Coordinates of C-alpha atoms and ligand atoms in Angstrom, one line a residue:
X158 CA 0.0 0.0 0.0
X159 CA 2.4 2.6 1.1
X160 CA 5.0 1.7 -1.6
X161 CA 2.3 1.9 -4.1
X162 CA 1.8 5.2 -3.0
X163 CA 5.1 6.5 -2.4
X164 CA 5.5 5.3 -5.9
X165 CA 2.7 7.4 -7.3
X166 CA 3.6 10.5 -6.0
X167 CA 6.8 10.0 -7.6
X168 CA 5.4 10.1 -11.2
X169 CA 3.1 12.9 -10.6
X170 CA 6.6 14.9 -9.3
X171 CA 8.4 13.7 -12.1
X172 CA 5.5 15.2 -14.5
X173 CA 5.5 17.6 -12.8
X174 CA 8.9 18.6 -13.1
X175 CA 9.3 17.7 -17.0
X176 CA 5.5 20.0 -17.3
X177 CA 7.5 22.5 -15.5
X178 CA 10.7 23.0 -17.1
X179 CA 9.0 22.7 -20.3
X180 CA 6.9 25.6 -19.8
X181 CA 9.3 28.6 -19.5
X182 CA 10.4 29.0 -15.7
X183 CA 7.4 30.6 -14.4
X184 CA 8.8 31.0 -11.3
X185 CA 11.6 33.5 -11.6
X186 CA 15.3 33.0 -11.2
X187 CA 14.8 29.1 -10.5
X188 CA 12.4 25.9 -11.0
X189 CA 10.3 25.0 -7.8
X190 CA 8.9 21.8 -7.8
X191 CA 5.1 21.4 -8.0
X192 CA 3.9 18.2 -6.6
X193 CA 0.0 17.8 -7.4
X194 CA -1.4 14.8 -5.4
X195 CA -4.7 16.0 -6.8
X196 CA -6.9 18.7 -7.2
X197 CA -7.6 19.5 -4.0
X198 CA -3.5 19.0 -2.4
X199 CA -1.0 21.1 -4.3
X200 CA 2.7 21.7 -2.9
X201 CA 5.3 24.1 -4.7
X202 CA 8.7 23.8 -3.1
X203 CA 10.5 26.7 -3.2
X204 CA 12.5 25.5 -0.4
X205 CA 16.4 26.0 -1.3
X206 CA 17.3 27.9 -4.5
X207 CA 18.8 31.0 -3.8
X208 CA 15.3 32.5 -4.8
X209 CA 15.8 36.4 -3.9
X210 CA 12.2 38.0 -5.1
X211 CA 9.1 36.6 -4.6
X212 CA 7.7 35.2 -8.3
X213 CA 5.2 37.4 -10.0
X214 CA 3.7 34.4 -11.8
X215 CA 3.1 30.8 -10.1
X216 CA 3.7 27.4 -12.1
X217 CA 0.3 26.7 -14.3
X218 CA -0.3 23.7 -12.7
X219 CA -1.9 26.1 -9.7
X220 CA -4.8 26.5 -12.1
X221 CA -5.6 22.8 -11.8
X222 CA -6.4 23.2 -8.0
X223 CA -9.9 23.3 -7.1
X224 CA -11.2 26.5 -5.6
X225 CA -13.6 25.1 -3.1
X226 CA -11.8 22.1 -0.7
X227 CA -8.1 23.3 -2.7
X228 CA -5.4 23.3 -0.1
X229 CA -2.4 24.9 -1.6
X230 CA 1.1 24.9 0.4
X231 CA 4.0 27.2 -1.3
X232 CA 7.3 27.0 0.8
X233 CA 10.0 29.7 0.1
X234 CA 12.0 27.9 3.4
X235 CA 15.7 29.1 3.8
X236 CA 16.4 31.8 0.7
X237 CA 17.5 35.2 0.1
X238 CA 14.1 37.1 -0.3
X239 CA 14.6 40.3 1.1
X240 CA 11.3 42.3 0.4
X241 CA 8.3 40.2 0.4
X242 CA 6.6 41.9 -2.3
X243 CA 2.7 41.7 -3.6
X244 CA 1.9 37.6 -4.7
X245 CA 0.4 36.3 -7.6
X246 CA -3.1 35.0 -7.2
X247 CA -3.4 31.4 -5.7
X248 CA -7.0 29.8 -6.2
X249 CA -7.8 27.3 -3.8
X250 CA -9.6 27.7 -0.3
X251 CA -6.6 27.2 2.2
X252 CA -3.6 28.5 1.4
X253 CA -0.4 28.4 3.4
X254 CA 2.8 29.9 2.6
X255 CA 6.2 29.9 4.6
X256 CA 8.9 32.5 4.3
X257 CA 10.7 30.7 6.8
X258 CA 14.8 31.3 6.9
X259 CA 15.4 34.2 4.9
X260 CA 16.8 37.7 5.0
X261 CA 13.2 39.6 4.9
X262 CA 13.5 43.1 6.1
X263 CA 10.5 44.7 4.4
X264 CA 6.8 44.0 3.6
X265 CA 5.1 45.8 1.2
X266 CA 1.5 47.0 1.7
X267 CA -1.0 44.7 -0.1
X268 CA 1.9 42.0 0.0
X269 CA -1.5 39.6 0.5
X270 CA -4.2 40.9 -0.9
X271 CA -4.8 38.5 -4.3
X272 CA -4.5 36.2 -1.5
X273 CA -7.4 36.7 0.4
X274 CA -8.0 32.9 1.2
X275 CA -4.1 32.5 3.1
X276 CA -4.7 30.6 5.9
X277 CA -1.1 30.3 7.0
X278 CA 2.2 32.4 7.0
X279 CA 5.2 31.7 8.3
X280 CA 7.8 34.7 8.5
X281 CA 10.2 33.2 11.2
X282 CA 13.5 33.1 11.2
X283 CA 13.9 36.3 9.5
X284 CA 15.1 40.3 10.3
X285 CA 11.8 41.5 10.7
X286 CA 11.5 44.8 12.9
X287 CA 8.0 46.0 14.6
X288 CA 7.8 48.8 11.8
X289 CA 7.4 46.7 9.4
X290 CA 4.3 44.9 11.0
X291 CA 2.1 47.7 9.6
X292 CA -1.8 46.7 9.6
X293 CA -1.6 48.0 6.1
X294 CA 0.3 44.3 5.4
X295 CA -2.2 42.0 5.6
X296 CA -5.1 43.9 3.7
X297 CA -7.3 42.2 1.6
X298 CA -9.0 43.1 -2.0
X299 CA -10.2 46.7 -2.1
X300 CA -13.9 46.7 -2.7
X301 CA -16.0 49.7 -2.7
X302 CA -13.9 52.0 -0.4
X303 CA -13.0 49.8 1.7
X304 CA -10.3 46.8 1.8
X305 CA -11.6 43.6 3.6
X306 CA -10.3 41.0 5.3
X307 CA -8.0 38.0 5.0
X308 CA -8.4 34.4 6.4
X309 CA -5.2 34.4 8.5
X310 CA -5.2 32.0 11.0
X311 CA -1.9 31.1 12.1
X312 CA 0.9 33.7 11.9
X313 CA 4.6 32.9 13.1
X314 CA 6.9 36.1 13.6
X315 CA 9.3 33.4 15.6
X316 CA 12.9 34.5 15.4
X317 CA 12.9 37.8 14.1
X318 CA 13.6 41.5 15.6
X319 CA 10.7 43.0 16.6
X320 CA 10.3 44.7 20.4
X321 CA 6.6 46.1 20.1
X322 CA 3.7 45.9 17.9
X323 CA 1.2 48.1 15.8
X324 CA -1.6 48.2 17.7
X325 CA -3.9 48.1 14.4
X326 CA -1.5 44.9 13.2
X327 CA -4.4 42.8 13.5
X328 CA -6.9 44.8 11.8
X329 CA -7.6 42.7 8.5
X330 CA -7.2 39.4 10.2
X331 CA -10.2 39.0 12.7
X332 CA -9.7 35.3 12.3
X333 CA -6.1 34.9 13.8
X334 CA -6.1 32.0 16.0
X335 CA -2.7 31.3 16.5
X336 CA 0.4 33.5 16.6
X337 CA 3.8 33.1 16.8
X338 CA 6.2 35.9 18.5
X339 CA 9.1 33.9 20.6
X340 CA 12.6 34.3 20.3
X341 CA 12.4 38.1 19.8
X342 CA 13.6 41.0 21.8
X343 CA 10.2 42.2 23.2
X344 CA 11.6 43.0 26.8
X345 CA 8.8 45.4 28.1
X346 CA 5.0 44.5 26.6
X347 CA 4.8 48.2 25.9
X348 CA 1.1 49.7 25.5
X349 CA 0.3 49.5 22.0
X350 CA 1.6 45.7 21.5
X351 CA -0.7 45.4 24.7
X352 CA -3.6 46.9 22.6
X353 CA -2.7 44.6 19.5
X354 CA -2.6 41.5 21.3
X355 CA -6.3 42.4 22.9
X356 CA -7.7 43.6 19.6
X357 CA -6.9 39.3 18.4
X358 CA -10.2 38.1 20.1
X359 CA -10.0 35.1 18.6
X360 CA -6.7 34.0 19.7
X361 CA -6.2 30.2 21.0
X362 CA -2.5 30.1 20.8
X363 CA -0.3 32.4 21.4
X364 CA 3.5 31.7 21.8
X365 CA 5.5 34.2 24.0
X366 CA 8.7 31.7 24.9
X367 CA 12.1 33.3 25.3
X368 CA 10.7 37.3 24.4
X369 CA 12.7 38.5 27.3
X370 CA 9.7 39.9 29.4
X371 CA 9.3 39.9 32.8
X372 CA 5.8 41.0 33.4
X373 CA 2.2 41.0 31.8
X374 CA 0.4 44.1 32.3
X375 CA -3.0 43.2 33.5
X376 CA -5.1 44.0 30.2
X377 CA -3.0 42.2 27.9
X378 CA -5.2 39.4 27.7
X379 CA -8.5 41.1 28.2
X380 CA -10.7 40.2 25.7
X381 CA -9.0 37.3 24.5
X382 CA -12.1 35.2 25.6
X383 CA -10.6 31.9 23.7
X384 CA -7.0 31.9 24.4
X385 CA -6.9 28.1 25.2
X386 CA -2.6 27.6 25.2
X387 CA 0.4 29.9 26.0
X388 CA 3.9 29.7 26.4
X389 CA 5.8 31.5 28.6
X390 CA 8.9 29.7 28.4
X391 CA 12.2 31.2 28.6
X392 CA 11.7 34.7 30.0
X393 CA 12.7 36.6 33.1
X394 CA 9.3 35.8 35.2
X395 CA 10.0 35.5 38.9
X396 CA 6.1 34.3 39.7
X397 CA 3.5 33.0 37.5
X398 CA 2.2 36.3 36.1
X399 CA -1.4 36.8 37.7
X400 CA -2.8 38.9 34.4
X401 CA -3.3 34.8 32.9
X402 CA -5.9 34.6 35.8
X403 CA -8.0 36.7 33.1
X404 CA -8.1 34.1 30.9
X405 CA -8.6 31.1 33.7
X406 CA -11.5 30.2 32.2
X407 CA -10.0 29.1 28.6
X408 CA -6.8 28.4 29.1
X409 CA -5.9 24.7 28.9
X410 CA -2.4 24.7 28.4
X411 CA 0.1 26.5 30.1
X412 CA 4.1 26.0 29.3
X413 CA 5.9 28.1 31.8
X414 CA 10.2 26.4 31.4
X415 CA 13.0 27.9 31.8
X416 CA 12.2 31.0 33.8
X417 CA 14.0 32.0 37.4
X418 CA 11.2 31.3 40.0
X419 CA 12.0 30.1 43.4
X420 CA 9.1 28.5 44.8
X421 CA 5.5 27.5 43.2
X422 CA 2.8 28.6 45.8
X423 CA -0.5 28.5 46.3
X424 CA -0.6 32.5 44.3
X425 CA 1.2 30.5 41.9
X426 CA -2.2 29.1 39.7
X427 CA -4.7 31.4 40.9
X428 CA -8.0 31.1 38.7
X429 CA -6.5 28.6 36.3
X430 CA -9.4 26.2 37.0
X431 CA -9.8 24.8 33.3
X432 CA -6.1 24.1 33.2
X433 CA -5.7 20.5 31.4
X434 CA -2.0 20.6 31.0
X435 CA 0.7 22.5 32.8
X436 CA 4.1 22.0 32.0
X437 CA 6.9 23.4 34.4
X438 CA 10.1 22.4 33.6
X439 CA 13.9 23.4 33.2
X440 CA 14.0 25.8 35.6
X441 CA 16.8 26.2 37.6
X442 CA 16.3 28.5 40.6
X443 CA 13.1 26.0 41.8
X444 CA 13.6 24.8 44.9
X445 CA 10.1 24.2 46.4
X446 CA 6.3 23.4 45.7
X447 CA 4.8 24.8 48.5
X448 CA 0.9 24.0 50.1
X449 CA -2.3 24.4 47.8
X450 CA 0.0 25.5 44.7
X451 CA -2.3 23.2 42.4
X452 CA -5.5 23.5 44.2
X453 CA -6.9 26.1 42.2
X454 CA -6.1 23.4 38.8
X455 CA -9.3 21.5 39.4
X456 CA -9.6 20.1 35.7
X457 CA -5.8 19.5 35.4
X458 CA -4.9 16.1 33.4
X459 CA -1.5 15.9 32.9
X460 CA 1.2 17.7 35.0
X461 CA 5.2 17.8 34.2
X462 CA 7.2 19.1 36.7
X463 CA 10.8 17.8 35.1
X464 CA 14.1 19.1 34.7
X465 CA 14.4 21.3 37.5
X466 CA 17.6 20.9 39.0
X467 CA 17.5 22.3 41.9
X468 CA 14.1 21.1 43.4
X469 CA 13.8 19.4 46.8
X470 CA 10.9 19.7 48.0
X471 CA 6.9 18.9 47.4
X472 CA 4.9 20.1 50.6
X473 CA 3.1 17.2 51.1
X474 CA -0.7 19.7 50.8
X475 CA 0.5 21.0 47.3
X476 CA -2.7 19.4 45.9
X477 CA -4.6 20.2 48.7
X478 CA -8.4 20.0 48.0
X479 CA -8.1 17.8 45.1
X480 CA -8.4 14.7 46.3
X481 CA -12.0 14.5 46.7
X482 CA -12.1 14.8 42.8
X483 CA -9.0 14.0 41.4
X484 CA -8.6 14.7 38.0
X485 CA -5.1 14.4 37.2
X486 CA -4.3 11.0 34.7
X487 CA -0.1 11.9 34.3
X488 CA 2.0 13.5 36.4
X489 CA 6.0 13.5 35.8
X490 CA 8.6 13.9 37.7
X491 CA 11.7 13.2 36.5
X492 CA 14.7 14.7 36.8
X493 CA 14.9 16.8 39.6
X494 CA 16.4 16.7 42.9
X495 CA 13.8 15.0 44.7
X496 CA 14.5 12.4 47.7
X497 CA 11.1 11.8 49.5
X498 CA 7.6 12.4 48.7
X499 CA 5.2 12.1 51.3
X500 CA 2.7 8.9 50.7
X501 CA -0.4 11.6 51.1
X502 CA 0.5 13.6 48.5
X503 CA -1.8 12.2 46.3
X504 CA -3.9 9.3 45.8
X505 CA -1.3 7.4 43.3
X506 CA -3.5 4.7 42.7
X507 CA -5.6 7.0 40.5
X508 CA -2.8 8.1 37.8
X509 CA -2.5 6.6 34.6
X510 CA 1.6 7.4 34.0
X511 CA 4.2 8.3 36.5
X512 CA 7.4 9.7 35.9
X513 CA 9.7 9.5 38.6
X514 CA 13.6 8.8 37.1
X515 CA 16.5 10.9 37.4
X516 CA 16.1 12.0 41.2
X517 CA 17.7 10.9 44.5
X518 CA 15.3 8.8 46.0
X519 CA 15.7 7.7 49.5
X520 CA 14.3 4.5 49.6
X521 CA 12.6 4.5 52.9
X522 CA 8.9 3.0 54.1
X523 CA 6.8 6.0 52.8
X524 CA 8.4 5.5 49.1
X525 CA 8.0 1.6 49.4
X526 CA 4.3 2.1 50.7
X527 CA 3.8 4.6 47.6
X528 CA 5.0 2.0 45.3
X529 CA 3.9 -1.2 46.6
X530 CA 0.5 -0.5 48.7
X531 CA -0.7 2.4 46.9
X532 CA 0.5 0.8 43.1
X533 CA 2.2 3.8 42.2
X534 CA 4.9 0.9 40.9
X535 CA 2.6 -0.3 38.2
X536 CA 2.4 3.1 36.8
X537 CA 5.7 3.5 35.1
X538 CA 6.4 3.4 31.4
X539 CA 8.3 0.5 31.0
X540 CA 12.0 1.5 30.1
X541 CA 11.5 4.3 32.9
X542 CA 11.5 2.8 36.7
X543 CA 13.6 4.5 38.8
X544 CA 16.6 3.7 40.9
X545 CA 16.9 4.3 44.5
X546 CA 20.0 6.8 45.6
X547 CA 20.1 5.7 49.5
X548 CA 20.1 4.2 51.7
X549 CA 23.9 2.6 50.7
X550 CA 22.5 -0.8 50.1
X551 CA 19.4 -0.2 48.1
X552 CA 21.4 2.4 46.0
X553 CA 21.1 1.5 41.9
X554 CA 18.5 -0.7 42.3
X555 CA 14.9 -0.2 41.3
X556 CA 12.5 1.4 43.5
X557 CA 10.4 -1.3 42.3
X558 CA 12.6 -4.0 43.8
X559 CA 12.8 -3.1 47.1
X560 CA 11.1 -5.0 50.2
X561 CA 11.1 -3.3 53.5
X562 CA 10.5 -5.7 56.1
X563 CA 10.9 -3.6 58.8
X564 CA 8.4 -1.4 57.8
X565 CA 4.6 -1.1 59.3
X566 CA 3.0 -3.1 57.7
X567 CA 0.7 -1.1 54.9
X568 CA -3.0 -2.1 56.3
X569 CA -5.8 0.5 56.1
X570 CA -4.7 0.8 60.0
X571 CA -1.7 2.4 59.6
X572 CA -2.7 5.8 58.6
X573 CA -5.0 6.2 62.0
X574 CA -2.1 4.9 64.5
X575 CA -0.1 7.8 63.1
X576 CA -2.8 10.5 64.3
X577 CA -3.6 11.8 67.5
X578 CA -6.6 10.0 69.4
X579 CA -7.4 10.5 73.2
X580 CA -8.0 6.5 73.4
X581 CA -4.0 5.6 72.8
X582 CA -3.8 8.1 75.8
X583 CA -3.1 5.5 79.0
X584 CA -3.4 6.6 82.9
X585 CA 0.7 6.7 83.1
X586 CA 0.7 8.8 80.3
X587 CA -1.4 11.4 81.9
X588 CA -0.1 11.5 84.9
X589 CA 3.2 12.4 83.6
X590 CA 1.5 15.2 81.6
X591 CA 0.3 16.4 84.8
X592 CA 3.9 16.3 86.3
X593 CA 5.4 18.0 83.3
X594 CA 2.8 20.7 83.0
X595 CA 3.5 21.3 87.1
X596 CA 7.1 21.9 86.4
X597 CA 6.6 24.2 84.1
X598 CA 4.0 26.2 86.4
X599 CA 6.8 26.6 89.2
X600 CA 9.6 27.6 86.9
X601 CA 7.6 30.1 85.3
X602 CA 7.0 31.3 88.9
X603 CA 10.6 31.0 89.8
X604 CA 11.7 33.2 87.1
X605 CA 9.3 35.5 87.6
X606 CA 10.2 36.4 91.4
X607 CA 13.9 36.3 90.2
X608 CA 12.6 39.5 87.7
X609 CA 10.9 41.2 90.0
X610 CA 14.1 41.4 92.1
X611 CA 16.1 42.6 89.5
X612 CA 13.8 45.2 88.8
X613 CA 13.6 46.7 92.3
X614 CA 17.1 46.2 92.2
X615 CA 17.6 48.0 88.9
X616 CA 15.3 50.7 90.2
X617 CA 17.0 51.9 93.0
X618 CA 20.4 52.3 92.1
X619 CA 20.9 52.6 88.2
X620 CA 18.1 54.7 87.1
X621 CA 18.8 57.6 89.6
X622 CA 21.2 58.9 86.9
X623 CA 18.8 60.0 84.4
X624 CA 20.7 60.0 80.9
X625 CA 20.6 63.5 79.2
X626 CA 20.2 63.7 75.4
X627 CA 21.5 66.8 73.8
X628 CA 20.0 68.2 70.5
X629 CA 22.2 69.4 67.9
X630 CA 19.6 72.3 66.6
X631 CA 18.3 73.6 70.1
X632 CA 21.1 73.4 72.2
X633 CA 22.4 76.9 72.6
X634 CA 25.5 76.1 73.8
X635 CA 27.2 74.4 70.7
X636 CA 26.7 77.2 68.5
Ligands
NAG19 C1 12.1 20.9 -1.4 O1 13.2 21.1 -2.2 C2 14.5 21.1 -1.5 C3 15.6 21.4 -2.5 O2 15.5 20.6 -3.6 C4 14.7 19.7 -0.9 O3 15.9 19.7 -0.2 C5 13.5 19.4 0.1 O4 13.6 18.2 0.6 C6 12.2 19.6 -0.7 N1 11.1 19.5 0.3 C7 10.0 18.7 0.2 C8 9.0 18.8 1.3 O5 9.9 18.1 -0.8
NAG20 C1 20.1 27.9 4.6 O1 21.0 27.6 3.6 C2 22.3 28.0 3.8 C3 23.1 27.7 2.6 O2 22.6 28.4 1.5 C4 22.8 27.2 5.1 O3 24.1 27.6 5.4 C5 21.9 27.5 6.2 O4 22.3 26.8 7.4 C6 20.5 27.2 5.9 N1 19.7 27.7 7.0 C7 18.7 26.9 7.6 C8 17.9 27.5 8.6 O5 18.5 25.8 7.2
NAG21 C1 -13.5 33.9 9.3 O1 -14.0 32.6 9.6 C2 -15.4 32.5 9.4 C3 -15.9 31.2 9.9 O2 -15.0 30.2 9.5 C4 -15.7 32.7 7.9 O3 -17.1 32.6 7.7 C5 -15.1 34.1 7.5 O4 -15.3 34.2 6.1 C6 -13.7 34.2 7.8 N1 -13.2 35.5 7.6 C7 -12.4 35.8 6.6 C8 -12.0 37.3 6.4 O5 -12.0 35.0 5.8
NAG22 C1 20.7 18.1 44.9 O1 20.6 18.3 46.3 C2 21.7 18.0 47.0 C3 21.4 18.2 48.5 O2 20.2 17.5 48.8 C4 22.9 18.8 46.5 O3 24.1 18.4 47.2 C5 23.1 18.7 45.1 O4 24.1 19.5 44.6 C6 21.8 19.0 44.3 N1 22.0 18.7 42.9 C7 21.8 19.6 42.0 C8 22.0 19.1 40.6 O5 21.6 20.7 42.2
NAG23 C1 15.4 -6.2 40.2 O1 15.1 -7.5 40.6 C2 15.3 -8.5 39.6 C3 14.8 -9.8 40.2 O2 14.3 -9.7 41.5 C4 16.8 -8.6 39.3 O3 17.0 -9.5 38.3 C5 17.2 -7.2 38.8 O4 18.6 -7.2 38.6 C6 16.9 -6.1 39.8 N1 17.3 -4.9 39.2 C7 17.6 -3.8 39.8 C8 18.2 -2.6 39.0 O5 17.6 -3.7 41.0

């Protein structure tokens, strides 16, 4: 089947490619190859050529694609184009085209507008600046005064130079769902990129890894009443940004790596209640996950908490609330700097997958009671069961191997004898309660007699000498 296939395509490139350089390089400077599966999939690869202009006439094979259910993809990936320049007219209903890995400083106005049905556009990887990102860009066909719209959905401005944003960038693309701005030097979400990022109401994705921003101001995400994933990844945050609370009830994923925080609290995830997936990772100032810092997550599915070096600790309440309906299917682990976990941290035997390699865990009786009794053992991916670190004689082997026989054993008793009940309480023990509380009475009393004394003491013989403050301003006799 799939040779058959692979085999097919093959001819229809290889007709395409003698159709091609028969008719006259349409495509300036160089032949792209048009691959036509069939009228509705059309690819022209660009990709390679040392293509400097954008083409002002596409292949004729184009013309075969249907315009209703035509998906046309036209990749100019790693040239020279400089200016991206007006393009040709593309029939077809969804049309994407990547600029991805050139030299593109400028965009002309109207660069899209014979394109009005350009689904996708891929500038990364390019020198583009903020000023060229001029609403005027992306307008669509002029028609009676007025230019309309394009179809952009997804828009990736990845890699490129731009600090702020037009605040009317978005103007002409009321359908933007996705965009595409890490890995440039934004630094400061300034007020206008603040007012185009609100004005993309429709956005579900939006990419802000390694922008170099510390802070969201409050109202950037007003408005952007479907923003379902974000990532934060790689910037200078020191807390979870509370503006995201705005959009708690979309957002489902959340991708916060690689940014200096200390300690996850329970501020941390503050109205983030349709959370599904939160991924926290690779940061290497983490040290702790204090009490209630998932509680607010109460639809969260899969959690990865990995890579981060320096963490130590898991307060043994960080899902606090959550038990009673317990949501979460995956949770990882791996890779930090974990030795215990407390066997109340959460009811194991509920997840799916657990990730626990690459820490240094002390194999003691809660571990063995979180593997065994509670079946967190059975949850590892095969390939993935982790070692113990200590104790000396357990170290390098699985966590999975170990029997503690010296440990309580793991009935539905144990948990009670650890609490506090007044029935374990026996006579002798109260009586030497009694006794202790007594001696504590009469050395309270003790030292405070002993006080009093010093007092009087104090009283009569120091403070007869009254200390005299002098002030620099008033005292007549310095000047
Ligand atoms: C497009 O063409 C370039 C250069 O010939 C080639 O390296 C690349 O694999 C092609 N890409 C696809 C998706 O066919
Ligand atoms: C693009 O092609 C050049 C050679 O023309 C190569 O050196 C460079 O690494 C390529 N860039 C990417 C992103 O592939
Ligand atoms: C935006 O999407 C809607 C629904 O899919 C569609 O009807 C409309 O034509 C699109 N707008 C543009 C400018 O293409
Ligand atoms: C992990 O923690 C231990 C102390 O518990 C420390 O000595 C070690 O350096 C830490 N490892 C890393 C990678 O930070
Ligand atoms: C785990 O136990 C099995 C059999 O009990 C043994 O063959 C294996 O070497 C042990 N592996 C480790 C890493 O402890």
């Amino acid at each position: 089947m799939f040779h058959q296939r692979k085999f097919k395509q093959v001819l229809v490139l290889l007709c395409a490619l003698v159709a091609t350089s028969g008719a006259d390089s349409e495509v300036k400077n160089t032949l792209c190859d048009v691959f036509l599966q069939d009228v509705n999939y059309l690819t022209l690869n660009c990709s390679r050529r040392n293509i400097e202009t954008v083409p002002n006439k596409w292949p004729e094979q184009i013309d075969n694609i249907a315009n209703e259910g035509g998906h046309v993809l036209i990749t100019f990936f790693n040239n020279s184009i400089s200016t991206v320049t007006q393009l040709p007219e593309i029939p077809g209903n969804r049309i994407a085209i990547s600029f991805k890995s050139n030299a593109i400083i400028e965009i002309e106005d109207d660069a899209f507008r014979n394109i009005q049905r350009l689904v996708y556009l891929d500038l990364s990887n390019n020198r583009i600046s903020g000023e060229v990102l001029r609403s005027e860009i992306f307008q669509g066909p002029y028609n009676d005064g007025v230019y309309s719209s394009i179809a952009l959905e997804t828009l990736n401005l990845g890699y490129n130079e731009i600090h702020s944003l037009d605040r009317y960038l978005f103007q002409y693309t009321p359908n933007l769902t996705r965009l595409y701005l890490n890995n440039n030097p934004i630094e400061i979400l300034d007020h206008v990129t603040v007012l185009a990022l609100s004005s993309a109401v429709n956005l579900e994705v939006l990419d802000l890894a390694n922008v170099d921003i510390d802070s969201i101001p409050l109202d950037a995400f007003r408005g952007l009443m479907n923003l379902q994933q974000i990532d934060l990844s790689g910037n200078k945050f020191v807390n979870v940004p509370e503006s995201l609370s705005l959009v708690g009830s979309t957002l489902q994923y959340l991708t916060f790596n690689n940014n200096p925080i200390v300690e996850l609290n329970d501020d941390s995830f503050v109205g983030l209640t349709n959370l599904v997936q939160l991924e926290v990772g690779e940061n290497d100032f983490l040290e702790e996950v204090k009490r209630s810092t998932f509680t607010p997550l109460k639809n969260l599915r899969v959690l990865h908490l990995c890579h981060n070096p320096n963490l130590r600790y898991i307060s043994h309440n960080a899902f606090r609330g959550m038990k009673e309906k317990w949501t979460l299917k995956e949770v990882y682990l791996d890779d930090n700097n974990l030795s215990e976990l407390s066997t109340d941290l959460m009811p194991w035997s509920k997840l799916e997958i657990l990730g626990m390699t690459g820490n240094n865990w002390l194999c003691n009786c809660d571990l063995a009671n979180i593997i065994t009794k509670q079946e967190a053992g059975a949850k590892f991916k095969p390939g993935e069961i982790p070692y113990c670190a200590a104790p000396m004689k357990f170290s390098g082997t699985f966590i999975t191997n170990i029997t503690l026989t010296f440990c309580p054993t793991f009935d539905s008793t144990y948990a009670t004898k650890k609490g506090f009940s007044i029935s374990n309480l026996r006579p002798k023990h109260i009586l030497w309660s009694i006794f202790g509380v007594a001696m504590i009475v009469c050395a309270g009393m003790l030292i405070g007699l002993l006080v009093n004394a010093m007092k009087a003491f104090y009283n009569k013989n120091i403070r007869s000498q009254p200390i005299r403050y002098i002030n620099l301003h008033s005292d007549s006799s310095f000047a």
